[in-house]
Coordinates of C-alpha atoms (C1' of nucleotides) in Angstrom, one line a residue:
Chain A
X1 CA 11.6 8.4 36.6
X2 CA 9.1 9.2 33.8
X3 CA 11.0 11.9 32.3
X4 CA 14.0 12.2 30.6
X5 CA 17.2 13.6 31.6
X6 CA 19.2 15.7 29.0
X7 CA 22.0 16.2 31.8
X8 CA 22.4 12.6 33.4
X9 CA 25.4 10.5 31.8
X10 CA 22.9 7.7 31.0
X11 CA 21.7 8.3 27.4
X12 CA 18.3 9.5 26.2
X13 CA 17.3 7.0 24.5
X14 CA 18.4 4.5 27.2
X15 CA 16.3 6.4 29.7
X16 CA 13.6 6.2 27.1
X17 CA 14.0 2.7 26.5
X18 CA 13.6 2.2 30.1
X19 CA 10.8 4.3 30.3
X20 CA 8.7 2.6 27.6
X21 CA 9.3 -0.5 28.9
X22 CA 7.6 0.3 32.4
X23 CA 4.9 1.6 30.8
X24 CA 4.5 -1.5 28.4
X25 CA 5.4 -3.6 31.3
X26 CA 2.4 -2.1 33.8
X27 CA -0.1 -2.6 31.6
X28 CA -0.5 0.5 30.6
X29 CA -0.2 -0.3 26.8
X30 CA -1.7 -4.0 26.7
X31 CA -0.8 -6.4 23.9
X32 CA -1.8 -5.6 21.0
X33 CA -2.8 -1.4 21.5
X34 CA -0.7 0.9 19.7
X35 CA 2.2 2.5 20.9
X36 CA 2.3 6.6 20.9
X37 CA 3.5 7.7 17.5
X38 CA 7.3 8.8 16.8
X39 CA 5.4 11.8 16.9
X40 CA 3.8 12.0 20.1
X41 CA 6.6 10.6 22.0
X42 CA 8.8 13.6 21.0
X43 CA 6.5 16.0 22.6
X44 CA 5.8 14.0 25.5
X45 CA 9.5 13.4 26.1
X46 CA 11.4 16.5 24.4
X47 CA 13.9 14.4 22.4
X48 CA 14.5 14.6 18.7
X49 CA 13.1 11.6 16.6
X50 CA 16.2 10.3 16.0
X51 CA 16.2 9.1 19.9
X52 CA 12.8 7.8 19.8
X53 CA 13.5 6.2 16.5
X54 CA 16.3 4.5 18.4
X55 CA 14.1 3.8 21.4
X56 CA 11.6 1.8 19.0
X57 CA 14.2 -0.1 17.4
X58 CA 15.4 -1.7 20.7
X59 CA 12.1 -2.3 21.5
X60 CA 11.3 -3.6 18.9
X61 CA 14.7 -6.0 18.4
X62 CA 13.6 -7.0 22.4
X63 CA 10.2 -8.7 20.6
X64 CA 8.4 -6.1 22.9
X65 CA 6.4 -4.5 20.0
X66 CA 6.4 -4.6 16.3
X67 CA 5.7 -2.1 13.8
X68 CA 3.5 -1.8 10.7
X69 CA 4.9 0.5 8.5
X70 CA 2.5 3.9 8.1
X71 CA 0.3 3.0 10.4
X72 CA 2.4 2.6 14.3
X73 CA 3.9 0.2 16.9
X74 CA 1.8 -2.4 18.3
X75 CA 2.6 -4.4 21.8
X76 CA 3.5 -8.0 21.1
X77 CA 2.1 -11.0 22.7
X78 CA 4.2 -11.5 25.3
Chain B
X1 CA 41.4 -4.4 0.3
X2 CA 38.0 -4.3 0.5
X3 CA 37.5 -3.7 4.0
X4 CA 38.9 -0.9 6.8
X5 CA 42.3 -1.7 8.6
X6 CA 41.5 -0.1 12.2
X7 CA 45.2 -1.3 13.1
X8 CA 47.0 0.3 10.2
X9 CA 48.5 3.4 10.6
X10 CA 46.8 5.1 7.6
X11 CA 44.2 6.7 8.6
X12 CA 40.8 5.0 8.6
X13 CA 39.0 7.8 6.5
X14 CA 42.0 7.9 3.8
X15 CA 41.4 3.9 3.6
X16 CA 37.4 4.0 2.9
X17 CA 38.6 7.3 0.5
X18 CA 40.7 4.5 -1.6
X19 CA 37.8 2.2 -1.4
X20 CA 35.2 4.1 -2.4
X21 CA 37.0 5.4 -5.2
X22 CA 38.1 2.0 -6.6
X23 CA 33.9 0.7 -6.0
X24 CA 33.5 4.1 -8.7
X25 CA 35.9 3.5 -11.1
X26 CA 35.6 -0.4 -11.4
X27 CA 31.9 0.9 -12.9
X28 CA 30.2 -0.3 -9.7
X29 CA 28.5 3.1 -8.9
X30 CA 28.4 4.6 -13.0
X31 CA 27.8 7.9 -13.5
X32 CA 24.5 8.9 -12.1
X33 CA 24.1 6.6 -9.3
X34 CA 23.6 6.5 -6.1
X35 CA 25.9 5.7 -3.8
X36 CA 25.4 4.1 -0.3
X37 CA 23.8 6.5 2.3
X38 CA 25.8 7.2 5.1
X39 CA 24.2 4.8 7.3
X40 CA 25.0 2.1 4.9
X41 CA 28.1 2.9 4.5
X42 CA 28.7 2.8 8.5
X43 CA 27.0 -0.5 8.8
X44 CA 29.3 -2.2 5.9
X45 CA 32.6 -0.7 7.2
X46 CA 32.3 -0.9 11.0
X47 CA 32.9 3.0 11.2
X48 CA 31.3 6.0 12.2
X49 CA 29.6 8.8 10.8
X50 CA 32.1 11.0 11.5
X51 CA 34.3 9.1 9.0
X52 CA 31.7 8.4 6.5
X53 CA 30.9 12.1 6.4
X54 CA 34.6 13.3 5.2
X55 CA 34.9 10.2 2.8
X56 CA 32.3 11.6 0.9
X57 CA 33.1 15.6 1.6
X58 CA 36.7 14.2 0.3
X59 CA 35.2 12.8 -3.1
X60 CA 32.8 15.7 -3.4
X61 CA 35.9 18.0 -3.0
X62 CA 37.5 15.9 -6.2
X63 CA 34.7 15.9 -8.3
X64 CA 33.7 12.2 -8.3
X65 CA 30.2 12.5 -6.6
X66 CA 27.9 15.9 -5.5
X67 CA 25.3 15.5 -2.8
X68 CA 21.8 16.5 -3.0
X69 CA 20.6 17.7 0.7
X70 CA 18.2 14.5 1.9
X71 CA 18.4 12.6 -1.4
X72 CA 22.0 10.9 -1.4
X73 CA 25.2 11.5 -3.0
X74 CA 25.4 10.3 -7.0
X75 CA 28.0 9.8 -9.3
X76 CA 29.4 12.5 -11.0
X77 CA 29.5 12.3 -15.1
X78 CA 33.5 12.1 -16.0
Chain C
dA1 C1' -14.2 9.1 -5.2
dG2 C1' -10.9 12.1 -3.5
dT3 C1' -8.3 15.1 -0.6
dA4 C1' -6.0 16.0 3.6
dA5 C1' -3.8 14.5 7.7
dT6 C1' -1.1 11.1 10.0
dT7 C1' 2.7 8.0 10.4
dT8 C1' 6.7 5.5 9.4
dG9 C1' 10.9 5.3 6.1
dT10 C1' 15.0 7.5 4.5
dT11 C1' 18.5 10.8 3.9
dC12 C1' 21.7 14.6 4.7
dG13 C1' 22.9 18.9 8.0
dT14 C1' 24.8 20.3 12.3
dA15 C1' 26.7 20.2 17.0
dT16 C1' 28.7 18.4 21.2
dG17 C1' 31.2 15.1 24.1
dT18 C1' 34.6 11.6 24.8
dA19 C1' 38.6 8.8 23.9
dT20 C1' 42.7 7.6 21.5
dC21 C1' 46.9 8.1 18.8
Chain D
dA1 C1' 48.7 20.0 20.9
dG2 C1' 46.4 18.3 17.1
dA3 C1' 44.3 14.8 14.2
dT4 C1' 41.5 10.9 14.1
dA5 C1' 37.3 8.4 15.4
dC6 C1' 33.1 7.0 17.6
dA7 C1' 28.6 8.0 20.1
dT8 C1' 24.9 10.9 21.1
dA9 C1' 21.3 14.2 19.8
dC10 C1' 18.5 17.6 17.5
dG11 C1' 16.8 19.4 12.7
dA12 C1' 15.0 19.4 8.2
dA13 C1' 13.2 17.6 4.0
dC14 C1' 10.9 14.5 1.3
dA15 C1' 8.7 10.0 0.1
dA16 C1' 5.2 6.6 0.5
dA17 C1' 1.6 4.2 2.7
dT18 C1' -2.4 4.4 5.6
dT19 C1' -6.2 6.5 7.7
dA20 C1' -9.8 9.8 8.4
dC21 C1' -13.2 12.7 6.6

DNA sequence: AGTAATTTGTTCGTATGTATC
DNA sequence: AGATACATACGAACAAATTAC
């Protein structure tokens, strides 16, 4: 599961969300390293940026990352 | 009535219509203003964009506000 | 010092699907 | 059957701050 499925019922940006999280959770973005930008994550993912606008939100309102305005998502401390 | 009645029979749209246009003439939004984006709008009233979207199509229609393409809708001079 | 590129913030435009009344 | 209403999803445009060179 480390692509996104524009037919399944779940919803993008849940599958997203679920997505980010394993790959925040394996250590593959360690607290403190930047995110991909909105940017970035549209092309890897093929979703519009409204979804991974969404997608940062929630992870963001989970205390998984926090963003600095202009400059990108950073992992929390967890 | 300052707040959407999902259990009346008027329609929800037609109530946020009446609301909006009293929040315009009491001189809240004068001439020239901006009124809340969409997603403001959604957040206060509980509704979706769907509704949001003909509220303002319906005071465009009658002349109270016009809408500038990704700046906002402002007040119409009367 | 200054310009260009990057990145997030914000807003409206459009379309589709689903459910309810 | 039709109107109402919400959710999801992609686009497009522009602003403003930051970063890179």
């Amino acid at each position: 599961m480390d692509q996104v499925d524009h037919g399944s019922y779940v919803p993008v940006y849940q599958q997203l969300v679920a997505i980010m999280k394993k790959r925040i959770e394996s250590g593959e973005f360690p607290p403190g390293r930047l995110i991909p930008s909105e940017k970035t994550l549209q092309q890897e993912y093929g979703v519009g940026r409204d979804t991974v606008r969404r997608v940062v939100e929630i992870l963001r309102e989970e205390g998984l990352i926090f963003t600095v305005p202009h400059r990108g998502s950073y992992v929390a401390e967890r």
